[in-house]
Short mmCIF file of N, CA and C in Angstrom, two decimals:
data_model
loop_
_atom_site.label_atom_id
_atom_site.label_comp_id
_atom_site.label_asym_id
_atom_site.label_seq_id
_atom_site.Cartn_x
_atom_site.Cartn_y
_atom_site.Cartn_z
N VAL A 18 86.88 90.24 98.13
CA VAL A 18 87.28 91.55 98.63
C VAL A 18 87.33 92.53 97.46
N GLN A 19 86.64 93.64 97.61
CA GLN A 19 86.66 94.68 96.59
C GLN A 19 86.98 96.02 97.23
N LEU A 20 87.75 96.82 96.50
CA LEU A 20 88.11 98.14 96.98
C LEU A 20 87.56 99.19 96.02
N GLN A 21 86.98 100.23 96.57
CA GLN A 21 86.43 101.32 95.78
C GLN A 21 87.06 102.62 96.25
N ALA A 22 87.86 103.21 95.34
CA ALA A 22 88.51 104.48 95.66
C ALA A 22 87.72 105.64 95.10
N SER A 23 87.79 106.77 95.79
CA SER A 23 87.08 107.97 95.35
C SER A 23 87.81 109.21 95.84
N GLY A 24 87.42 110.36 95.29
CA GLY A 24 87.95 111.62 95.79
C GLY A 24 88.94 112.31 94.88
N GLY A 25 89.33 111.67 93.79
CA GLY A 25 90.26 112.33 92.89
C GLY A 25 89.60 113.48 92.14
N GLY A 26 90.42 114.25 91.45
CA GLY A 26 89.89 115.36 90.69
C GLY A 26 90.98 116.31 90.28
N LEU A 27 90.55 117.48 89.81
CA LEU A 27 91.46 118.53 89.36
C LEU A 27 91.55 119.60 90.43
N VAL A 28 92.76 119.98 90.77
CA VAL A 28 92.95 121.01 91.80
C VAL A 28 94.16 121.87 91.41
N GLN A 29 94.14 123.11 91.84
CA GLN A 29 95.28 123.98 91.57
C GLN A 29 96.40 123.71 92.56
N ALA A 30 97.60 124.02 92.14
CA ALA A 30 98.75 123.87 93.03
C ALA A 30 98.51 124.63 94.32
N GLY A 31 98.87 123.98 95.44
CA GLY A 31 98.63 124.57 96.74
C GLY A 31 97.31 124.15 97.36
N GLY A 32 96.47 123.52 96.58
CA GLY A 32 95.17 123.09 97.06
C GLY A 32 95.21 121.76 97.79
N SER A 33 94.02 121.28 98.13
CA SER A 33 93.91 120.03 98.90
C SER A 33 92.87 119.11 98.27
N LEU A 34 93.08 117.83 98.48
CA LEU A 34 92.10 116.81 98.12
C LEU A 34 92.14 115.73 99.18
N ARG A 35 91.03 115.03 99.30
CA ARG A 35 90.97 113.90 100.22
C ARG A 35 90.51 112.67 99.45
N LEU A 36 91.32 111.66 99.45
CA LEU A 36 90.99 110.39 98.81
C LEU A 36 90.47 109.42 99.86
N SER A 37 89.51 108.61 99.44
CA SER A 37 88.98 107.58 100.33
C SER A 37 88.93 106.25 99.59
N CYS A 38 89.03 105.19 100.34
CA CYS A 38 88.98 103.85 99.75
C CYS A 38 88.23 102.95 100.73
N ALA A 39 87.17 102.33 100.24
CA ALA A 39 86.37 101.45 101.08
C ALA A 39 86.51 100.01 100.62
N ALA A 40 86.78 99.14 101.56
CA ALA A 40 86.88 97.71 101.27
C ALA A 40 85.56 97.05 101.62
N SER A 41 85.08 96.21 100.72
CA SER A 41 83.83 95.51 100.96
C SER A 41 84.03 94.01 100.79
N GLY A 42 83.10 93.27 101.34
CA GLY A 42 83.20 91.82 101.30
C GLY A 42 83.35 91.27 102.71
N SER A 43 83.41 89.97 102.81
CA SER A 43 83.59 89.34 104.13
C SER A 43 85.07 89.34 104.47
N ILE A 44 85.49 90.37 105.15
CA ILE A 44 86.91 90.56 105.43
C ILE A 44 87.18 90.28 106.90
N PRO A 45 87.86 89.18 107.21
CA PRO A 45 88.12 88.85 108.61
C PRO A 45 88.98 89.91 109.31
N SER A 46 90.03 90.33 108.63
CA SER A 46 90.92 91.35 109.22
C SER A 46 91.76 91.97 108.13
N ILE A 47 92.19 93.20 108.38
CA ILE A 47 93.05 93.91 107.45
C ILE A 47 94.33 94.28 108.16
N ASN A 48 95.44 93.95 107.56
CA ASN A 48 96.73 94.27 108.15
C ASN A 48 97.12 95.67 107.68
N VAL A 49 98.04 95.78 106.79
CA VAL A 49 98.50 97.08 106.33
C VAL A 49 97.57 97.62 105.24
N MET A 50 97.30 98.93 105.28
CA MET A 50 96.58 99.62 104.23
C MET A 50 97.53 100.66 103.65
N ALA A 51 97.40 100.93 102.37
CA ALA A 51 98.39 101.80 101.74
C ALA A 51 97.81 102.54 100.54
N TRP A 52 98.49 103.61 100.19
CA TRP A 52 98.22 104.33 98.95
C TRP A 52 99.48 104.32 98.10
N TYR A 53 99.29 104.06 96.82
CA TYR A 53 100.34 104.13 95.82
C TYR A 53 99.90 105.13 94.76
N ARG A 54 100.85 105.53 93.93
CA ARG A 54 100.49 106.38 92.80
C ARG A 54 101.37 106.05 91.61
N GLN A 55 100.82 106.35 90.45
CA GLN A 55 101.57 106.13 89.21
C GLN A 55 101.36 107.33 88.31
N ALA A 56 102.44 108.05 88.08
CA ALA A 56 102.40 109.20 87.18
C ALA A 56 102.62 108.73 85.75
N PRO A 57 102.19 109.52 84.77
CA PRO A 57 102.37 109.12 83.37
C PRO A 57 103.83 108.83 83.04
N GLY A 58 104.07 107.66 82.47
CA GLY A 58 105.41 107.30 82.06
C GLY A 58 106.33 106.87 83.19
N LYS A 59 105.78 106.73 84.39
CA LYS A 59 106.62 106.35 85.52
C LYS A 59 106.09 105.07 86.17
N GLN A 60 106.92 104.48 86.99
CA GLN A 60 106.52 103.28 87.71
C GLN A 60 105.63 103.65 88.91
N ARG A 61 104.82 102.70 89.31
CA ARG A 61 104.00 102.90 90.49
C ARG A 61 104.91 103.03 91.71
N GLU A 62 104.59 103.99 92.58
CA GLU A 62 105.41 104.20 93.76
C GLU A 62 104.53 104.25 95.01
N LEU A 63 105.15 103.87 96.11
CA LEU A 63 104.46 103.89 97.39
C LEU A 63 104.37 105.32 97.90
N VAL A 64 103.18 105.71 98.36
CA VAL A 64 102.97 107.05 98.90
C VAL A 64 102.94 107.01 100.43
N ALA A 65 102.12 106.12 100.98
CA ALA A 65 101.97 106.07 102.43
C ALA A 65 101.40 104.73 102.84
N THR A 66 101.75 104.31 104.05
CA THR A 66 101.19 103.09 104.62
C THR A 66 100.71 103.35 106.04
N ILE A 67 99.76 102.53 106.47
CA ILE A 67 99.29 102.59 107.84
C ILE A 67 99.03 101.16 108.31
N SER A 68 99.59 100.83 109.46
CA SER A 68 99.46 99.48 109.99
C SER A 68 98.13 99.32 110.73
N SER A 69 97.89 98.10 111.18
CA SER A 69 96.64 97.83 111.89
C SER A 69 96.54 98.59 113.20
N ASP A 70 97.69 98.95 113.77
CA ASP A 70 97.68 99.75 115.00
C ASP A 70 98.02 101.20 114.72
N SER A 71 97.82 101.60 113.45
CA SER A 71 97.90 103.00 113.02
C SER A 71 99.29 103.61 113.01
N ASN A 72 100.31 102.80 112.91
CA ASN A 72 101.64 103.34 112.64
C ASN A 72 101.72 103.72 111.17
N THR A 73 102.27 104.89 110.88
CA THR A 73 102.28 105.39 109.51
C THR A 73 103.70 105.58 108.99
N ASN A 74 103.81 105.49 107.67
CA ASN A 74 105.06 105.79 106.98
C ASN A 74 104.72 106.51 105.68
N TYR A 75 105.62 107.42 105.30
CA TYR A 75 105.37 108.23 104.12
C TYR A 75 106.59 108.28 103.22
N ALA A 76 106.34 108.42 101.93
CA ALA A 76 107.43 108.71 101.01
C ALA A 76 107.96 110.10 101.34
N ASP A 77 109.24 110.29 101.15
CA ASP A 77 109.85 111.58 101.48
C ASP A 77 109.18 112.72 100.71
N SER A 78 108.73 112.44 99.50
CA SER A 78 108.17 113.48 98.64
C SER A 78 106.83 114.01 99.15
N VAL A 79 106.16 113.27 100.03
CA VAL A 79 104.85 113.72 100.51
C VAL A 79 104.83 113.97 102.00
N LYS A 80 105.93 113.68 102.67
CA LYS A 80 105.99 113.84 104.12
C LYS A 80 105.66 115.28 104.49
N ASP A 81 104.87 115.44 105.54
CA ASP A 81 104.44 116.75 106.05
C ASP A 81 103.38 117.42 105.19
N ARG A 82 102.98 116.78 104.09
CA ARG A 82 101.89 117.32 103.26
C ARG A 82 100.69 116.38 103.22
N PHE A 83 100.95 115.08 103.23
CA PHE A 83 99.90 114.08 103.15
C PHE A 83 99.73 113.40 104.51
N THR A 84 98.49 112.99 104.78
CA THR A 84 98.20 112.24 106.01
C THR A 84 97.31 111.06 105.68
N ILE A 85 97.77 109.87 106.05
CA ILE A 85 96.99 108.66 105.85
C ILE A 85 96.29 108.31 107.15
N SER A 86 95.06 107.81 107.02
CA SER A 86 94.30 107.40 108.21
C SER A 86 93.41 106.23 107.83
N ARG A 87 92.91 105.54 108.84
CA ARG A 87 92.04 104.39 108.59
C ARG A 87 90.94 104.34 109.62
N ASP A 88 89.84 103.74 109.21
CA ASP A 88 88.72 103.48 110.12
C ASP A 88 88.50 101.97 110.09
N ASN A 89 88.94 101.29 111.12
CA ASN A 89 88.86 99.84 111.14
C ASN A 89 87.43 99.34 111.20
N ALA A 90 86.55 100.09 111.80
CA ALA A 90 85.15 99.67 111.89
C ALA A 90 84.47 99.70 110.52
N LYS A 91 84.92 100.61 109.66
CA LYS A 91 84.30 100.74 108.33
C LYS A 91 85.17 100.16 107.22
N ASN A 92 86.35 99.65 107.58
CA ASN A 92 87.28 99.10 106.57
C ASN A 92 87.60 100.13 105.49
N THR A 93 87.91 101.33 105.93
CA THR A 93 88.26 102.38 104.98
C THR A 93 89.65 102.94 105.28
N VAL A 94 90.27 103.45 104.25
CA VAL A 94 91.55 104.15 104.38
C VAL A 94 91.43 105.44 103.58
N SER A 95 91.97 106.50 104.15
CA SER A 95 91.88 107.82 103.52
C SER A 95 93.27 108.43 103.37
N LEU A 96 93.35 109.38 102.45
CA LEU A 96 94.60 110.11 102.26
C LEU A 96 94.26 111.58 102.11
N GLN A 97 94.60 112.36 103.11
CA GLN A 97 94.42 113.80 103.06
C GLN A 97 95.66 114.41 102.43
N MET A 98 95.47 115.11 101.30
CA MET A 98 96.60 115.66 100.57
C MET A 98 96.51 117.18 100.59
N ASN A 99 97.48 117.81 101.20
CA ASN A 99 97.53 119.26 101.29
C ASN A 99 98.74 119.79 100.52
N SER A 100 98.72 121.08 100.26
CA SER A 100 99.84 121.74 99.56
C SER A 100 100.23 120.97 98.31
N LEU A 101 99.26 120.62 97.53
CA LEU A 101 99.51 119.79 96.35
C LEU A 101 100.38 120.51 95.33
N LYS A 102 101.21 119.73 94.67
CA LYS A 102 102.13 120.22 93.65
C LYS A 102 101.83 119.55 92.32
N PRO A 103 102.20 120.18 91.22
CA PRO A 103 101.97 119.53 89.91
C PRO A 103 102.59 118.14 89.82
N GLU A 104 103.71 117.94 90.50
CA GLU A 104 104.36 116.61 90.45
C GLU A 104 103.60 115.56 91.24
N ASP A 105 102.54 115.94 91.95
CA ASP A 105 101.67 114.96 92.61
C ASP A 105 100.64 114.38 91.65
N THR A 106 100.58 114.92 90.44
CA THR A 106 99.64 114.42 89.45
C THR A 106 99.92 112.96 89.14
N ALA A 107 98.89 112.12 89.30
CA ALA A 107 99.06 110.68 89.11
C ALA A 107 97.70 110.00 89.31
N ILE A 108 97.67 108.74 88.98
CA ILE A 108 96.56 107.88 89.38
C ILE A 108 96.93 107.30 90.74
N TYR A 109 96.06 107.46 91.69
CA TYR A 109 96.30 106.99 93.05
C TYR A 109 95.52 105.68 93.28
N TYR A 110 96.22 104.70 93.81
CA TYR A 110 95.65 103.39 94.06
C TYR A 110 95.71 103.08 95.56
N CYS A 111 94.64 102.50 96.07
CA CYS A 111 94.69 102.00 97.44
C CYS A 111 94.98 100.50 97.39
N LYS A 112 95.60 100.03 98.44
CA LYS A 112 95.92 98.62 98.57
C LYS A 112 95.75 98.19 100.01
N ILE A 113 95.20 97.01 100.20
CA ILE A 113 95.13 96.45 101.55
C ILE A 113 95.76 95.07 101.55
N HIS A 114 96.31 94.70 102.70
CA HIS A 114 96.88 93.36 102.91
C HIS A 114 95.90 92.65 103.82
N SER A 115 95.16 91.70 103.25
CA SER A 115 94.03 91.16 103.98
C SER A 115 93.78 89.71 103.59
N GLN A 116 92.69 89.17 104.10
CA GLN A 116 92.31 87.79 103.84
C GLN A 116 91.00 87.75 103.07
N ARG A 117 90.85 86.75 102.23
CA ARG A 117 89.58 86.56 101.53
C ARG A 117 88.52 86.00 102.48
N TYR A 118 88.98 85.22 103.45
CA TYR A 118 88.07 84.63 104.43
C TYR A 118 88.91 84.21 105.62
N ALA A 119 88.25 83.87 106.70
CA ALA A 119 88.97 83.48 107.92
C ALA A 119 89.88 82.29 107.64
N TYR A 120 91.08 82.36 108.19
CA TYR A 120 92.11 81.30 108.09
C TYR A 120 92.77 81.26 106.72
N ALA A 121 92.37 82.14 105.81
CA ALA A 121 93.05 82.21 104.53
C ALA A 121 94.37 82.95 104.69
N ARG A 122 95.23 82.79 103.72
CA ARG A 122 96.50 83.51 103.76
C ARG A 122 96.25 84.98 103.49
N PHE A 123 97.14 85.82 103.99
CA PHE A 123 97.06 87.24 103.70
C PHE A 123 97.60 87.49 102.29
N GLU A 124 96.95 88.39 101.59
CA GLU A 124 97.39 88.76 100.24
C GLU A 124 97.01 90.21 99.98
N ASP A 125 97.54 90.74 98.89
CA ASP A 125 97.28 92.14 98.53
C ASP A 125 96.05 92.26 97.64
N PHE A 126 95.25 93.28 97.93
CA PHE A 126 94.09 93.62 97.11
C PHE A 126 94.21 95.09 96.71
N TRP A 127 93.93 95.37 95.44
CA TRP A 127 94.10 96.72 94.91
C TRP A 127 92.76 97.34 94.50
N GLY A 128 92.67 98.65 94.70
CA GLY A 128 91.54 99.39 94.18
C GLY A 128 91.77 99.75 92.72
N GLN A 129 90.77 100.37 92.10
CA GLN A 129 90.81 100.62 90.66
C GLN A 129 91.58 101.88 90.30
N GLY A 130 91.89 102.71 91.27
CA GLY A 130 92.63 103.93 90.97
C GLY A 130 91.72 105.12 90.81
N THR A 131 92.21 106.27 91.25
CA THR A 131 91.48 107.52 91.08
C THR A 131 92.48 108.59 90.65
N LEU A 132 92.11 109.37 89.65
CA LEU A 132 93.04 110.32 89.04
C LEU A 132 93.07 111.63 89.81
N VAL A 133 94.28 112.06 90.13
CA VAL A 133 94.51 113.37 90.74
C VAL A 133 95.34 114.20 89.77
N THR A 134 94.82 115.35 89.41
CA THR A 134 95.52 116.26 88.52
C THR A 134 95.72 117.59 89.22
N VAL A 135 96.98 118.01 89.31
CA VAL A 135 97.31 119.27 89.97
C VAL A 135 97.83 120.23 88.91
N SER A 136 97.13 121.33 88.72
CA SER A 136 97.53 122.30 87.71
C SER A 136 98.42 123.38 88.34
N SER A 137 99.32 123.88 87.53
CA SER A 137 100.26 124.91 88.04
C SER A 137 99.71 126.31 87.88
#
């Protein structure tokens, strides 16, 4: 299982970006998909999650600004980020809870991260 994240970049405060993450490989099923972020000098934190039946949860800091979505047919998860603030600057990582093959245990797989920089 491999994850490829894309969509990061430099944006001014108040702007928008859309991150995408595609999972490849022989993936029997994906349970929860999520986005995390890690700002310089800080610990990695959870941004948003989406379950297999599309129930979503958000960190308080991004609620009403970010929207997580998934396409089960394409094994992708996206994060639409609006009204961006300088404090949203971080490396954003996607994560899926999935199987390496049928009947295998579920485990976490991480993408390589994509940098989002919000200028003031």
